[in-house]
Amino acid sequence: MLARRRECQPYWSGCDMRETNMEQLENITYNELSVGDSATFSRTLTERELLLFAAVSGDVNPVHLDSEFAANSLFGERIAHGMWSGSLISAALATVLPGPGTIYLGQDLSFRQPVRLNDTLTVTLTVAEKKPKNRVIIECVVTNQNGEAVTQGNATVLAPSEKQSVDAPRLPEITIENDAG
């Protein structure tokens, strides 16, 4: 049975990124996958990531961005965008299981608990079913540092048919500026 684990990637902000130390991303082909194979992927939600997600997605709901507004909400404090945890599932599928060359066909998600600033989330992917034509159903469970499931669902992917190993792309540094005033 296959098991993989991936922590913070060097091509992400907050991680060391040197040209000489590029991380290799290697896929698992459809033929190599077996029901029960699993992988994990972890990431911590920082203030910077929350702001970047709001900027990129356009979701500026004040429950994510305004402390005063959020204090009077159901949660009593700012929370992450639900799809931030969904995006971690996408990242795990693309970089860990099955990895490079995977085509994301569909996803059902259930948001079970709020994600708060500085929560460390772990995505656990488990191959649930192999279907014809390289289609794979992958169970997705996202837990916080306390082991509580915050997001759950199933992804349908088209697994790669050819083995690939590629350098993780180097992403540009992004600056956040607040021009309120």
Short mmCIF file of C-alpha atoms in Angstrom, two decimals:
data_model
loop_
_atom_site.label_atom_id
_atom_site.label_comp_id
_atom_site.label_asym_id
_atom_site.label_seq_id
_atom_site.Cartn_x
_atom_site.Cartn_y
_atom_site.Cartn_z
CA MET A 1 0.00 0.00 0.00
CA LEU A 2 1.31 3.43 -0.98
CA ALA A 3 1.59 6.22 1.58
CA ARG A 4 3.09 9.66 0.95
CA ARG A 5 3.45 12.75 3.11
CA ARG A 6 4.23 16.30 2.07
CA GLU A 7 4.75 19.34 4.26
CA CYS A 8 5.32 22.95 3.19
CA GLN A 9 6.64 23.08 -0.36
CA PRO A 10 9.78 25.11 -1.14
CA TYR A 11 7.99 26.95 -3.93
CA TRP A 12 5.54 28.49 -1.46
CA SER A 13 6.02 31.68 0.50
CA GLY A 14 7.61 31.12 3.86
CA CYS A 15 9.71 28.19 2.65
CA ASP A 16 13.33 28.27 1.57
CA MET A 17 13.59 28.45 -2.22
CA ARG A 18 16.98 28.13 -3.86
CA GLU A 19 17.56 27.32 -7.51
CA THR A 20 19.95 24.54 -6.50
CA ASN A 21 17.43 22.87 -4.21
CA MET A 22 14.39 22.44 -6.46
CA GLU A 23 11.91 19.90 -5.22
CA GLN A 24 10.93 17.11 -7.57
CA LEU A 25 7.26 16.31 -7.99
CA GLU A 26 6.64 12.75 -9.12
CA ASN A 27 3.25 11.38 -10.07
CA ILE A 28 1.64 8.03 -9.46
CA THR A 29 0.10 6.63 -12.62
CA TYR A 30 -3.34 5.08 -12.85
CA ASN A 31 -1.78 1.61 -13.16
CA GLU A 32 0.35 2.17 -10.03
CA LEU A 33 -2.62 3.28 -7.89
CA SER A 34 -4.47 0.82 -5.68
CA VAL A 35 -7.61 1.22 -3.61
CA GLY A 36 -6.48 2.21 -0.11
CA ASP A 37 -3.38 4.14 -1.22
CA SER A 38 -3.14 7.36 0.74
CA ALA A 39 -1.17 10.57 1.04
CA THR A 40 -1.14 13.60 3.30
CA PHE A 41 -0.39 17.25 2.69
CA SER A 42 -0.13 19.94 5.41
CA ARG A 43 -0.30 23.72 5.46
CA THR A 44 -0.82 26.46 8.08
CA LEU A 45 -3.22 29.36 7.50
CA THR A 46 -1.42 32.66 8.03
CA GLU A 47 -2.79 36.18 7.88
CA ARG A 48 -0.92 36.64 4.60
CA GLU A 49 -2.52 33.55 3.04
CA LEU A 50 -5.98 34.64 4.17
CA LEU A 51 -5.49 38.06 2.54
CA LEU A 52 -4.04 36.55 -0.64
CA PHE A 53 -6.95 34.13 -0.93
CA ALA A 54 -9.43 37.01 -0.53
CA ALA A 55 -7.58 39.06 -3.16
CA VAL A 56 -7.34 36.25 -5.69
CA SER A 57 -10.84 34.84 -5.19
CA GLY A 58 -12.65 38.16 -4.77
CA ASP A 59 -14.39 36.80 -1.65
CA VAL A 60 -14.25 39.80 0.68
CA ASN A 61 -16.90 38.62 3.14
CA PRO A 62 -16.14 40.59 6.32
CA VAL A 63 -16.31 37.42 8.43
CA HIS A 64 -12.90 36.64 6.90
CA LEU A 65 -11.36 40.11 6.92
CA ASP A 66 -12.95 42.37 9.55
CA SER A 67 -12.26 41.51 13.20
CA GLU A 68 -15.08 43.70 14.56
CA PHE A 69 -17.64 42.25 12.17
CA ALA A 70 -16.43 38.70 12.82
CA ALA A 71 -16.57 39.20 16.61
CA ASN A 72 -20.35 39.52 16.29
CA SER A 73 -20.69 36.51 14.00
CA LEU A 74 -21.61 32.94 14.83
CA PHE A 75 -17.88 32.15 15.18
CA GLY A 76 -16.86 35.12 17.36
CA GLU A 77 -13.70 35.69 15.35
CA ARG A 78 -12.38 35.81 11.80
CA ILE A 79 -12.40 32.50 9.96
CA ALA A 80 -10.87 31.23 6.75
CA HIS A 81 -12.72 30.99 3.47
CA GLY A 82 -14.17 27.49 3.21
CA MET A 83 -12.60 27.06 -0.20
CA TRP A 84 -9.13 27.69 1.24
CA SER A 85 -9.31 24.14 2.60
CA GLY A 86 -10.76 23.07 -0.76
CA SER A 87 -7.75 24.60 -2.49
CA LEU A 88 -5.46 22.49 -0.31
CA ILE A 89 -7.23 19.40 -1.62
CA SER A 90 -6.54 20.61 -5.15
CA ALA A 91 -2.87 21.21 -4.30
CA ALA A 92 -2.55 17.74 -2.76
CA LEU A 93 -4.10 16.08 -5.81
CA ALA A 94 -1.81 18.05 -8.14
CA THR A 95 1.45 17.51 -6.25
CA VAL A 96 1.13 14.33 -4.17
CA LEU A 97 -1.61 11.85 -5.13
CA PRO A 98 -1.79 11.20 -8.03
CA GLY A 99 0.46 14.23 -8.67
CA PRO A 100 1.64 16.00 -11.84
CA GLY A 101 -0.57 15.38 -14.85
CA THR A 102 -3.71 14.78 -12.77
CA ILE A 103 -6.89 16.33 -14.20
CA TYR A 104 -9.43 17.39 -11.57
CA LEU A 105 -12.89 16.41 -12.88
CA GLY A 106 -15.15 17.01 -9.89
CA GLN A 107 -15.46 17.45 -6.15
CA ASP A 108 -18.14 17.25 -3.51
CA LEU A 109 -17.32 19.02 -0.26
CA SER A 110 -18.84 19.42 3.16
CA PHE A 111 -17.51 22.13 5.48
CA ARG A 112 -17.74 20.67 9.01
CA GLN A 113 -15.86 23.13 11.24
CA PRO A 114 -14.48 26.65 10.82
CA VAL A 115 -10.80 27.11 10.06
CA ARG A 116 -9.14 29.82 12.10
CA LEU A 117 -5.95 31.82 11.63
CA ASN A 118 -2.84 29.78 12.46
CA ASP A 119 -4.69 26.47 12.17
CA THR A 120 -2.54 23.79 10.57
CA LEU A 121 -4.59 21.67 8.22
CA THR A 122 -3.69 18.21 6.99
CA VAL A 123 -5.33 16.87 3.85
CA THR A 124 -5.59 13.09 3.76
CA LEU A 125 -6.31 11.61 0.35
CA THR A 126 -7.30 7.96 0.03
CA VAL A 127 -7.96 6.12 -3.21
CA ALA A 128 -11.56 4.90 -2.79
CA GLU A 129 -12.30 3.49 -6.24
CA LYS A 130 -10.67 2.99 -9.63
CA LYS A 131 -12.97 3.32 -12.62
CA PRO A 132 -12.43 2.74 -16.33
CA LYS A 133 -10.60 5.26 -18.51
CA ASN A 134 -8.15 6.35 -15.77
CA ARG A 135 -10.88 7.82 -13.57
CA VAL A 136 -10.27 7.59 -9.83
CA ILE A 137 -12.48 8.50 -6.86
CA ILE A 138 -10.41 9.88 -4.00
CA GLU A 139 -11.76 10.37 -0.50
CA CYS A 140 -10.63 13.73 0.90
CA VAL A 141 -10.54 14.54 4.61
CA VAL A 142 -9.07 17.78 5.93
CA THR A 143 -8.31 17.91 9.66
CA ASN A 144 -6.97 20.66 11.89
CA GLN A 145 -4.14 20.36 14.39
CA ASN A 146 -6.61 18.97 16.96
CA GLY A 147 -7.61 16.11 14.66
CA GLU A 148 -11.06 17.61 13.98
CA ALA A 149 -12.41 17.12 10.46
CA VAL A 150 -12.99 20.58 8.99
CA THR A 151 -13.72 19.58 5.39
CA GLN A 152 -14.69 16.24 3.83
CA GLY A 153 -15.65 15.01 0.41
CA ASN A 154 -14.76 12.98 -2.63
CA ALA A 155 -12.78 14.07 -5.67
CA THR A 156 -13.03 12.54 -9.12
CA VAL A 157 -9.80 12.77 -11.08
CA LEU A 158 -8.33 11.57 -14.31
CA ALA A 159 -5.07 9.94 -13.16
CA PRO A 160 -2.02 10.25 -15.40
CA SER A 161 -1.17 7.31 -17.61
CA GLU A 162 2.52 8.20 -18.02
CA LYS A 163 5.12 8.45 -15.26
CA GLN A 164 6.44 12.00 -14.79
CA SER A 165 8.94 13.67 -12.51
CA VAL A 166 9.16 17.45 -12.79
CA ASP A 167 10.79 20.32 -10.93
CA ALA A 168 8.33 22.16 -8.72
CA PRO A 169 7.72 25.52 -10.40
CA ARG A 170 9.15 28.59 -8.78
CA LEU A 171 6.35 31.03 -8.04
CA PRO A 172 6.83 34.81 -7.89
CA GLU A 173 6.93 36.61 -4.56
CA ILE A 174 3.69 38.52 -3.98
CA THR A 175 3.44 41.77 -2.03
CA ILE A 176 0.24 42.74 -0.23
CA GLU A 177 -0.47 46.46 -0.07
CA ASN A 178 -3.39 48.05 1.71
CA ASP A 179 -4.37 51.28 -0.04
CA ALA A 180 -7.23 52.06 2.33
CA GLY A 181 -6.90 55.54 3.51
#
